[in-house]
PDB file of C-alpha atoms in Angstrom:
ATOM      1  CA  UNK A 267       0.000   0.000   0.000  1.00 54.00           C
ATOM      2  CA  UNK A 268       1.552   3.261  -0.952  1.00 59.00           C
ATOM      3  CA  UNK A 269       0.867   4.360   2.930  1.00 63.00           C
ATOM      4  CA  UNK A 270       3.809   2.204   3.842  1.00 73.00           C
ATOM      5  CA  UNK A 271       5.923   3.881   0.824  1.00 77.00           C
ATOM      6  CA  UNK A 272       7.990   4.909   3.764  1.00 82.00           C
ATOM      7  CA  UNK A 273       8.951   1.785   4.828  1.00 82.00           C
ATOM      8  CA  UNK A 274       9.611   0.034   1.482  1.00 79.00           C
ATOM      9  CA  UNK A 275      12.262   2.727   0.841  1.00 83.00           C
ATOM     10  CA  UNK A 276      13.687   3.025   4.898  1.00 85.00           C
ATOM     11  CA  UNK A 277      13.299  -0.446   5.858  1.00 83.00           C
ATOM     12  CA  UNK A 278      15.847  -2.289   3.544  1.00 81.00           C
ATOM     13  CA  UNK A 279      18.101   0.534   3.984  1.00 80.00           C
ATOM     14  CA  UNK A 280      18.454  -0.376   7.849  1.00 82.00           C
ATOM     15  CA  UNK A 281      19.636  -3.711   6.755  1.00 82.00           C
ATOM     16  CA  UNK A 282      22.781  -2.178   5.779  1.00 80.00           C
ATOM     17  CA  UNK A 283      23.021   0.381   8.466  1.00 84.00           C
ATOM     18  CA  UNK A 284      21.998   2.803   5.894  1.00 85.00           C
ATOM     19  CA  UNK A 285      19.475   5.410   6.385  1.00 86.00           C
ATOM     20  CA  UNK A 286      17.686   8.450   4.204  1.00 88.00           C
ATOM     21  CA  UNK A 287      17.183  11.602   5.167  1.00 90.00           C
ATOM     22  CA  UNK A 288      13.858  13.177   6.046  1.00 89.00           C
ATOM     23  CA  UNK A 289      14.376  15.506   3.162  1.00 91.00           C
ATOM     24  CA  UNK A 290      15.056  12.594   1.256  1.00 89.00           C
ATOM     25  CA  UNK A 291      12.339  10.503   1.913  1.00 88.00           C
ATOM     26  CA  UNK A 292       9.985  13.605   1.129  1.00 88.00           C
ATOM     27  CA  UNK A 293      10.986  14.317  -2.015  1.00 87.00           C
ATOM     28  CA  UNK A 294      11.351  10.262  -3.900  1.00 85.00           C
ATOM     29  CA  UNK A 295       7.268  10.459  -2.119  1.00 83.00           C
ATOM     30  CA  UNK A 296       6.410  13.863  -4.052  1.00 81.00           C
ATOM     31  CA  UNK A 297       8.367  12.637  -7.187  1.00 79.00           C
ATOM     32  CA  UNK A 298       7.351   8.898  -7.210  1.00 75.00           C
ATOM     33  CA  UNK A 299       4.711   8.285 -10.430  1.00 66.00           C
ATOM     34  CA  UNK A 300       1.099   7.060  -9.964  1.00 64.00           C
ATOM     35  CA  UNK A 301       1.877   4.031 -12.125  1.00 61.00           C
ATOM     36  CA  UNK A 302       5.084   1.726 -11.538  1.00 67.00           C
ATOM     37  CA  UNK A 303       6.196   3.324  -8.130  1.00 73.00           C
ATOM     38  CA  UNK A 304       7.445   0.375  -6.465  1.00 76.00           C
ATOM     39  CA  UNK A 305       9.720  -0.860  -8.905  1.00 75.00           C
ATOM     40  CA  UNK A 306      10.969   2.659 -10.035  1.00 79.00           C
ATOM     41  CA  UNK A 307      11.729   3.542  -6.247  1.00 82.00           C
ATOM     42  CA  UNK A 308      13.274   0.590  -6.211  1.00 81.00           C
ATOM     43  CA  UNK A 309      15.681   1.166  -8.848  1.00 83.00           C
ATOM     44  CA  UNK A 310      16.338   4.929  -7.770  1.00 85.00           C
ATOM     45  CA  UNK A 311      17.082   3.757  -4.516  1.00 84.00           C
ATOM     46  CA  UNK A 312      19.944   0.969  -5.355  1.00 82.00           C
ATOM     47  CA  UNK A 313      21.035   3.858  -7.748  1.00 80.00           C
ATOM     48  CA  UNK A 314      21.264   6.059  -4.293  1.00 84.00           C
ATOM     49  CA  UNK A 315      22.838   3.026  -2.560  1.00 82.00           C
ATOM     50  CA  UNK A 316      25.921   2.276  -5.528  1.00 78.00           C
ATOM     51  CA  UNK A 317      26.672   5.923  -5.710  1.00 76.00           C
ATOM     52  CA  UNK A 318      26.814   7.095  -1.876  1.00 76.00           C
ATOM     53  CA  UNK A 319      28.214   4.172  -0.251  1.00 73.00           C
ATOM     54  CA  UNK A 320      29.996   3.940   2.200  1.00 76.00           C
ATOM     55  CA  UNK A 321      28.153   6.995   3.364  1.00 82.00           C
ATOM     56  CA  UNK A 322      25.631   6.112   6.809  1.00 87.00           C
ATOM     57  CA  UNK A 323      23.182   8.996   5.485  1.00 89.00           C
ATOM     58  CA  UNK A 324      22.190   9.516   2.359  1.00 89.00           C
ATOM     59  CA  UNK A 325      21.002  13.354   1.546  1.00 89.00           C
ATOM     60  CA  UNK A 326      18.393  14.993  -0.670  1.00 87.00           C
ATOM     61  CA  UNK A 327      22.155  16.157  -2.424  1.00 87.00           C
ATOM     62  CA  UNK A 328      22.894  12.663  -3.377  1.00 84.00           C
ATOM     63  CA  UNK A 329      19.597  12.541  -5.102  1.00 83.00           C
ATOM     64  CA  UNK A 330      19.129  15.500  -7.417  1.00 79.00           C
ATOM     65  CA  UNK A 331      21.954  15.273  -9.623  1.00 73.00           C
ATOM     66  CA  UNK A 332      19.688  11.678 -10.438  1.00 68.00           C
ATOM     67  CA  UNK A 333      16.837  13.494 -10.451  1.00 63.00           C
ATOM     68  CA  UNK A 334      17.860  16.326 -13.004  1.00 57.00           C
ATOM     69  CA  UNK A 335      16.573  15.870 -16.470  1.00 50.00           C
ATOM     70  CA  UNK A 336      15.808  18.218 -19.615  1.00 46.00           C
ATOM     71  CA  UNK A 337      12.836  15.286 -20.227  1.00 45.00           C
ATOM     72  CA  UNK A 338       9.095  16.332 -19.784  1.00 43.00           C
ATOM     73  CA  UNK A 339       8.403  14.776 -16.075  1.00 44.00           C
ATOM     74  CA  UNK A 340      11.915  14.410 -14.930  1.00 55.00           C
ATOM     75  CA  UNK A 341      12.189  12.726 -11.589  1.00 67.00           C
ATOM     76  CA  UNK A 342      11.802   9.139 -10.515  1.00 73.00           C
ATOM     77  CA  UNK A 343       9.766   8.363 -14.135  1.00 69.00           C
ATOM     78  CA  UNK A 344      12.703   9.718 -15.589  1.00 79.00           C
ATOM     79  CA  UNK A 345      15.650   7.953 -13.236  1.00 84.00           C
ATOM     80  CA  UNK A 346      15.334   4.447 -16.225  1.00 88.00           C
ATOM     81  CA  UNK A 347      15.586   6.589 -19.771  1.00 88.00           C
ATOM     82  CA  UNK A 348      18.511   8.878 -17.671  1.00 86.00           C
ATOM     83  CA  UNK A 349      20.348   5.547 -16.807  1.00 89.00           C
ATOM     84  CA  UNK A 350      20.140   4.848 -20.682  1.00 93.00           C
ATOM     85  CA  UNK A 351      21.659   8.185 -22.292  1.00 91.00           C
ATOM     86  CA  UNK A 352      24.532   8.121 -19.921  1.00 90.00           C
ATOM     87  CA  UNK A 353      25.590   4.364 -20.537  1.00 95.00           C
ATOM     88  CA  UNK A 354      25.559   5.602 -24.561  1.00 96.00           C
ATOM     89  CA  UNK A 355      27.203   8.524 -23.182  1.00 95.00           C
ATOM     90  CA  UNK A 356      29.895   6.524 -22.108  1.00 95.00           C
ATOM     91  CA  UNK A 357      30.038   4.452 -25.064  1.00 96.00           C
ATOM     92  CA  UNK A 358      29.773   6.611 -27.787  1.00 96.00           C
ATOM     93  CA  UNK A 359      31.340   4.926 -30.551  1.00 96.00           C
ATOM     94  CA  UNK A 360      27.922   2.030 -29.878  1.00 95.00           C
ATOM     95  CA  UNK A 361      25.134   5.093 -29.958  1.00 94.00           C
ATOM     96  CA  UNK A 362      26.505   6.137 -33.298  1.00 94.00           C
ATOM     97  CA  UNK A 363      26.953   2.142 -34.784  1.00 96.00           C
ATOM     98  CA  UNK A 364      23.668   1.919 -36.742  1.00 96.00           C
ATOM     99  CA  UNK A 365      24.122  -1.592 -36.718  1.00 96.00           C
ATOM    100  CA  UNK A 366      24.808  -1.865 -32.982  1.00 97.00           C
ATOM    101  CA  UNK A 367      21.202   0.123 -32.218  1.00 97.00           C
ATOM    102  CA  UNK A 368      19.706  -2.038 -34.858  1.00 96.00           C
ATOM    103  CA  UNK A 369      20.243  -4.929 -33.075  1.00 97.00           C
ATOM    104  CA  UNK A 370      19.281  -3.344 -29.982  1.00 97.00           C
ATOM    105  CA  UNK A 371      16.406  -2.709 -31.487  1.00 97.00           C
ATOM    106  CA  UNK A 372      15.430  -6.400 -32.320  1.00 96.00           C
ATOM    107  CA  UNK A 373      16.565  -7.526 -29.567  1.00 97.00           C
ATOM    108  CA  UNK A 374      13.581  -6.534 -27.450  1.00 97.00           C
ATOM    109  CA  UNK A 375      11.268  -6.590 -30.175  1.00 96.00           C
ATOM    110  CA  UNK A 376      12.067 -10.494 -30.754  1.00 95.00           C
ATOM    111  CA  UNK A 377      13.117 -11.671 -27.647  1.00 95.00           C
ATOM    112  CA  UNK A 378      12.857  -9.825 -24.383  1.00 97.00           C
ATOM    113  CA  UNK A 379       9.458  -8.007 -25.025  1.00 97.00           C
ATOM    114  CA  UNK A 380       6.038  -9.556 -25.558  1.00 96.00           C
ATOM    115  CA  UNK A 381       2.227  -8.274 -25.258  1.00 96.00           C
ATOM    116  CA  UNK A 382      -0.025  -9.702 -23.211  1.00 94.00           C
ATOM    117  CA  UNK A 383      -3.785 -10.101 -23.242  1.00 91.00           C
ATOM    118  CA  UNK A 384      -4.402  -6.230 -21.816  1.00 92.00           C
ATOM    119  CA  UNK A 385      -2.016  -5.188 -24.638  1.00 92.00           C
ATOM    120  CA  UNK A 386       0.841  -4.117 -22.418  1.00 94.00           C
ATOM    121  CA  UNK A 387       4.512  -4.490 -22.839  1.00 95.00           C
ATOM    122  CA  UNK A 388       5.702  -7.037 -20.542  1.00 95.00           C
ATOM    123  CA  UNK A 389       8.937  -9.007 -19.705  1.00 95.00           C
ATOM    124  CA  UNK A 390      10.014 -12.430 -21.672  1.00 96.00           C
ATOM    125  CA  UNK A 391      12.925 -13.981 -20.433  1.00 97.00           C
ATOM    126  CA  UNK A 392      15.854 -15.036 -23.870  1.00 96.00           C
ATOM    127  CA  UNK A 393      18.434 -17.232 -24.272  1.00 96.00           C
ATOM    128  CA  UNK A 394      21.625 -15.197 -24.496  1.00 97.00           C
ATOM    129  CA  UNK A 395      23.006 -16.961 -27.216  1.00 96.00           C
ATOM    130  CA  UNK A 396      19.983 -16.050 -29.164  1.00 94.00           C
ATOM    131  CA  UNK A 397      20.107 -12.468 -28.903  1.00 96.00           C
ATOM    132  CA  UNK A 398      22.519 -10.925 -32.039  1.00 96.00           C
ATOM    133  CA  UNK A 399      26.497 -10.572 -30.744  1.00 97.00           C
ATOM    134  CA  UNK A 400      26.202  -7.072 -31.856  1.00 97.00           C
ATOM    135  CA  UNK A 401      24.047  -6.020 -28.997  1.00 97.00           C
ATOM    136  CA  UNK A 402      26.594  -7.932 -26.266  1.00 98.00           C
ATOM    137  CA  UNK A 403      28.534  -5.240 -25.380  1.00 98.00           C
ATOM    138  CA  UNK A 404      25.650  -3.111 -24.934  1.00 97.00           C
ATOM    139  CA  UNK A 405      23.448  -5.324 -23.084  1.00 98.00           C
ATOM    140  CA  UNK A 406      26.283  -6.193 -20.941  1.00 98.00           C
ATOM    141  CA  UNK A 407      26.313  -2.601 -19.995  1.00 97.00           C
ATOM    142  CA  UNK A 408      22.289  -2.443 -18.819  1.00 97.00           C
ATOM    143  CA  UNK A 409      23.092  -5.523 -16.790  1.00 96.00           C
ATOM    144  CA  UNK A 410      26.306  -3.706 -14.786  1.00 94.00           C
ATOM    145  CA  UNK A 411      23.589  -0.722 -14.398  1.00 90.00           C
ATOM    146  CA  UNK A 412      20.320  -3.262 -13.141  1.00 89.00           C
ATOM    147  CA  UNK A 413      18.335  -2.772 -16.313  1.00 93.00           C
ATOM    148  CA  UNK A 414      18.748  -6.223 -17.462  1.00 96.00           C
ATOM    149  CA  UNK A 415      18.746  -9.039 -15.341  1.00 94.00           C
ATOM    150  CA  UNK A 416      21.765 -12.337 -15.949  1.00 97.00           C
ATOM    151  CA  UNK A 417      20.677 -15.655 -15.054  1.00 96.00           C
ATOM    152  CA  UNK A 418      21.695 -19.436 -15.632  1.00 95.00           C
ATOM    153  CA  UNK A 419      19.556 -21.960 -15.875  1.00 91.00           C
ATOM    154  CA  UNK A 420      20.412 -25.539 -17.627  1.00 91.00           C
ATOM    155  CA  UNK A 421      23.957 -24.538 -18.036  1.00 92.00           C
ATOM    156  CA  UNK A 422      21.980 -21.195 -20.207  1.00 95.00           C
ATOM    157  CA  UNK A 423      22.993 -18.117 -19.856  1.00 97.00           C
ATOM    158  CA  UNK A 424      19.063 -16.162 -20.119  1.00 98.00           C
ATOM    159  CA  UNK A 425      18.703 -12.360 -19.521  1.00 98.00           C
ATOM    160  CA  UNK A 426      15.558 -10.376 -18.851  1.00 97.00           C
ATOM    161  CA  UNK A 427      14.250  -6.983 -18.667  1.00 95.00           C
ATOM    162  CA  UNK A 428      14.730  -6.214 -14.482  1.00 91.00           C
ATOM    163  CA  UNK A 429      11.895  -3.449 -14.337  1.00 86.00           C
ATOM    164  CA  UNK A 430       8.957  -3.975 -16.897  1.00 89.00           C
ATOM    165  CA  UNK A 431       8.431   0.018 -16.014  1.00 87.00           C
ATOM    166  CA  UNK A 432      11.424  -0.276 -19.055  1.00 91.00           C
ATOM    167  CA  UNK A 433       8.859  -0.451 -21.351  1.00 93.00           C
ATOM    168  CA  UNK A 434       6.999   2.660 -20.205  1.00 88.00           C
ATOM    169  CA  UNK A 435      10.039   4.995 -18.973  1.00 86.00           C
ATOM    170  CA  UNK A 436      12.563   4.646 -21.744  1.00 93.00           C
ATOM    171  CA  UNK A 437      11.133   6.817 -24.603  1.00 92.00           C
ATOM    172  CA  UNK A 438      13.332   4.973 -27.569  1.00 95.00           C
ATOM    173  CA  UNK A 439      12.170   1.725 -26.456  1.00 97.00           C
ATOM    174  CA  UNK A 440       8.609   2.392 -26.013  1.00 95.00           C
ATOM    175  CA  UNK A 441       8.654   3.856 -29.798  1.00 97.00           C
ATOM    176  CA  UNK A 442      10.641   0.631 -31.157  1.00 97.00           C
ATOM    177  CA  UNK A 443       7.840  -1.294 -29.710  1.00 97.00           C
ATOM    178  CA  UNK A 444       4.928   0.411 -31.026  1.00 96.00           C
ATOM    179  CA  UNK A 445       6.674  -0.075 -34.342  1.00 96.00           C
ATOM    180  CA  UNK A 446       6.547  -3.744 -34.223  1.00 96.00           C
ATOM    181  CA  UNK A 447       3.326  -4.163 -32.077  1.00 96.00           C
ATOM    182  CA  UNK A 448       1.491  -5.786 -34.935  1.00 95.00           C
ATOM    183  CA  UNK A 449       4.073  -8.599 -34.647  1.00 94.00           C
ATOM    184  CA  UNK A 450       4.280  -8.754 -30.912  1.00 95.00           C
ATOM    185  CA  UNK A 451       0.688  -9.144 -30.933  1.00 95.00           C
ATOM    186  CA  UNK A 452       0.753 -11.881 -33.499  1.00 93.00           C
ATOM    187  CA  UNK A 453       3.297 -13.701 -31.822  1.00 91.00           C
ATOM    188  CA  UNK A 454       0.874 -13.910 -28.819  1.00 94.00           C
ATOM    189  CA  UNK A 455      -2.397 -15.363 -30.351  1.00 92.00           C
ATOM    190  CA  UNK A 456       0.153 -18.022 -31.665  1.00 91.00           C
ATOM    191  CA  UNK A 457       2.024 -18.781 -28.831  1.00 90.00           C
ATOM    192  CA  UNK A 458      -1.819 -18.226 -27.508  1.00 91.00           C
ATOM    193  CA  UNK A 459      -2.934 -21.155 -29.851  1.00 91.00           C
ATOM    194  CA  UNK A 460      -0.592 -23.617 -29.705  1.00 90.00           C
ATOM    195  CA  UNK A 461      -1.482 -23.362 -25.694  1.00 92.00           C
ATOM    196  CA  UNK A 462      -4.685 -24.236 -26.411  1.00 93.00           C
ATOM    197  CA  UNK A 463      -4.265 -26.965 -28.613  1.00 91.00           C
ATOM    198  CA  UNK A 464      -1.552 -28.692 -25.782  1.00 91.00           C
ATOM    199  CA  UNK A 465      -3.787 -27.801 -22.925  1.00 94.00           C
ATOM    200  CA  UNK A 466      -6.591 -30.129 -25.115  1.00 92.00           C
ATOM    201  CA  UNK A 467      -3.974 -32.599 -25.520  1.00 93.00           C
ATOM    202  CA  UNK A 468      -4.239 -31.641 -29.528  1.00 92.00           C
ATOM    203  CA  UNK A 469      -1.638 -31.255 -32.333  1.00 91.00           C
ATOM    204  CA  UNK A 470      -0.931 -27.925 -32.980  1.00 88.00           C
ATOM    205  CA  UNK A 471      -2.084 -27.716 -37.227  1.00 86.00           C
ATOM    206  CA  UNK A 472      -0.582 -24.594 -37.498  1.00 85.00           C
ATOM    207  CA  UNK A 473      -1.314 -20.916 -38.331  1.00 87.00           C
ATOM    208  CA  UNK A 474      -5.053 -20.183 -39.010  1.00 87.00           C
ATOM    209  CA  UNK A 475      -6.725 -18.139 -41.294  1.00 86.00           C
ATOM    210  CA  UNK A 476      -6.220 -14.793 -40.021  1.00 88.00           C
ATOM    211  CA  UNK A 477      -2.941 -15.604 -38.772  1.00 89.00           C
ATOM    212  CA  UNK A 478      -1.634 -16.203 -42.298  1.00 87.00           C
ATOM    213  CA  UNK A 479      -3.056 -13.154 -43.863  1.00 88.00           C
ATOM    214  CA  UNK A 480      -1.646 -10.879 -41.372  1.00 89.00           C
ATOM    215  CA  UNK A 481       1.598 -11.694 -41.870  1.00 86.00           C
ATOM    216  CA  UNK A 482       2.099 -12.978 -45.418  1.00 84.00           C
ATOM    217  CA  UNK A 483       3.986 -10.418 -46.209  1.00 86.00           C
ATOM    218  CA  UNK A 484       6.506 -10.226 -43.654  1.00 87.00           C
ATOM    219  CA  UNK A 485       8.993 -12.947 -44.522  1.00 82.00           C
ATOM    220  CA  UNK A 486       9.889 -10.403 -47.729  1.00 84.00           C
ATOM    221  CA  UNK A 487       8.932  -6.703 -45.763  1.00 87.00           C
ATOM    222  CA  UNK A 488       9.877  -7.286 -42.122  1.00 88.00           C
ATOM    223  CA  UNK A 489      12.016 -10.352 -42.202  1.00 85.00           C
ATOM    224  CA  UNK A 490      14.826  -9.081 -39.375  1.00 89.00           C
ATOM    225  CA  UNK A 491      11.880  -8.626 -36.798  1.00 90.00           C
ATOM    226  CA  UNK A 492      10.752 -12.333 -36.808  1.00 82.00           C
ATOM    227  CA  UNK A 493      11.794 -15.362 -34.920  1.00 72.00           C
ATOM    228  CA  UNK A 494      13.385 -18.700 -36.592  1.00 67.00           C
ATOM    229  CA  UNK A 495      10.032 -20.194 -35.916  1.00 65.00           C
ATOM    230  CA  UNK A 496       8.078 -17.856 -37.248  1.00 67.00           C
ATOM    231  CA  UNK A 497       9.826 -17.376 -40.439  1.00 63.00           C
ATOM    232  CA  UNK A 498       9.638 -20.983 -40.968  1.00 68.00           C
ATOM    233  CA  UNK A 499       5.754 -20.978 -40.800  1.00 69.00           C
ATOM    234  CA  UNK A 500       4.840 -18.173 -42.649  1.00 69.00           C
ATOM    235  CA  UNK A 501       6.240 -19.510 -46.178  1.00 59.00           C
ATOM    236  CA  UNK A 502       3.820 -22.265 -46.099  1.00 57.00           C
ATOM    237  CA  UNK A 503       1.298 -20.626 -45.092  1.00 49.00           C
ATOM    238  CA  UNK A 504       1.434 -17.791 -47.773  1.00 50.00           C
ATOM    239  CA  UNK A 505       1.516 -21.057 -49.965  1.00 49.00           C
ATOM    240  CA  UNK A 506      -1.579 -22.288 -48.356  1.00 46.00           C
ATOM    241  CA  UNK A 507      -3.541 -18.728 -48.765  1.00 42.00           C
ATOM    242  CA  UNK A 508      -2.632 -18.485 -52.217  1.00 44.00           C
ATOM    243  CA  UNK A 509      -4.071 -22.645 -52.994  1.00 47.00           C
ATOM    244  CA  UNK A 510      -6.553 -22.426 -50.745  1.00 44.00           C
ATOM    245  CA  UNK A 511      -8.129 -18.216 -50.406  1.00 43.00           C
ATOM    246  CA  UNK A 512      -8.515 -17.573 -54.475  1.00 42.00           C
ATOM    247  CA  UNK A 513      -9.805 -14.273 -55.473  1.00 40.00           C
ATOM    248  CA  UNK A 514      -9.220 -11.972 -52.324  1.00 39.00           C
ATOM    249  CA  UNK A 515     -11.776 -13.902 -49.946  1.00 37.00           C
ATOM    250  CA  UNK A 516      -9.806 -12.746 -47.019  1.00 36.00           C
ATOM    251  CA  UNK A 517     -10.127  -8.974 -46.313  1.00 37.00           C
ATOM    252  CA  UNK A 518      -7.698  -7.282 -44.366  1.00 37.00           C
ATOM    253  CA  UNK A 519      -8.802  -8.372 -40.185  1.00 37.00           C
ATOM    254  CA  UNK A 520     -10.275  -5.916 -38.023  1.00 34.00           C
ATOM    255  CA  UNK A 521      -8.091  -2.960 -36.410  1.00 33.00           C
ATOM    256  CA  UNK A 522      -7.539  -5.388 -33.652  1.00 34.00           C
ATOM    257  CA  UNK A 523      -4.892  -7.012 -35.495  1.00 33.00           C
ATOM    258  CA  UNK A 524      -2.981  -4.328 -36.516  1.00 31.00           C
TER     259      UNK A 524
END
């Protein structure tokens, strides 16, 4: 309950015999968003933490050069996209590499983002190995700075997106993703499908109708934004529309799609 804000950011502080100042505590309150204010406190604060220690107090000093932003909104909403511009700050040479943000790019458009039934952006967890090399060095940066979130599991390396607020707060990623939502939201009635058809103990028969229309044209159009499986499908079933749907039968679906 956001009555107890106080104690979610005091609380695990005392653990380390670390403590805010009143001033302090006042102003993350006053600048904390109405949406995602746990999880964006919570990354301000280990920000606050890294960067004062070994300090026993930490002052409403130690927060505003954090705070400062020339973004609409600045504070707490604004501590993610800040984190962002000064890791590319520090690595130049990587903001300018168009191929370097390109694969940024796909990376969380085809394998740490994904839509779910509210059509929000939301967390997926990827197989390192799967992501493109060319975003490594990058990615490697966001996990150092708590954006992205290293794991093993099998003997896998997997990484994830550590605050979904990601999606909301970092204005370059929020625009890459509403470029690709049409996919993201394809990929979900699939994956939504194939569900279906295991939970009824059923063979998956592949894409339907709709689900071949909409993306027909993407293996030649949008071919870097779609998975292996994915790109597999989709030239059969462009082979099955044209056999099968003579004469324009199906009509462009409903807005939903899109």
């Amino acid at each position: 309950p956001w009555e107890r804000v106080t104690d979610v950011i005091m609380k695990p502080a005392e653990l380390v015999d670390v403590t805010f100042s009143e001033r302090l505590v006042n102003r993350l309150k006053k600048d904390a968003p109405d949406s995602d204010a746990l999880p964006l406190l919570a990354f301000t604060l280990e920000k606050l933490f890294r960067q004062s220690r070994p300090k026993p107090v930490i002052e409403l000093d130690d927060y505003l050069p954090i705070e400062k932003s020339d973004t609409p909104g600045g504070g707490i909403a604004d501590v993610i996209e800040q984190a962002v511009v000064r890791i590319f700050a520090q690595h130049p040479d990587q903001a300018a590499n168009k191929d370097v943000q390109h694969a940024l790019r796909l990376s969380f458009v085809k394998h740490l983002a994904q839509v779910n039934d509210k059509d929000e952006f939301v967390r997926r967890t990827a197989r390192w190995s799967d992501i493109d090399s060319a975003a490594h060095f990058i990615l490697d940066r966001f996990i150092e700075s708590s954006l992205l979130v290293r794991s093993e599991r099998s003997g896998k390396v997997h990484v994830e997106v550590a605050h979904e607020a990601m999606f909301r707060c970092w204005n370059q990623l929020r625009d890459w993703l509403r470029g690709s939502v049409d996919i993201l939201r394809w990929r979900r009635d699939v994956r939504r499908s194939k569900e279906i058809a295991q939970a009824n103990r059923q063979k998956w028969t592949g894409l339907t109708g709709p689900q071949r229309v909409i993306a027909r044209h993407w293996p030649k159009k949008r071919r870097d934004e779609l998975g292996a499986e994915a790109f597999r499908e989709l030239p059969r079933a462009d082979a099955a529309i044209s056999k099968c749907l003579p004469g324009g039968l199906w009509q462009q679906p409903s807005s939903s799609w899109s």
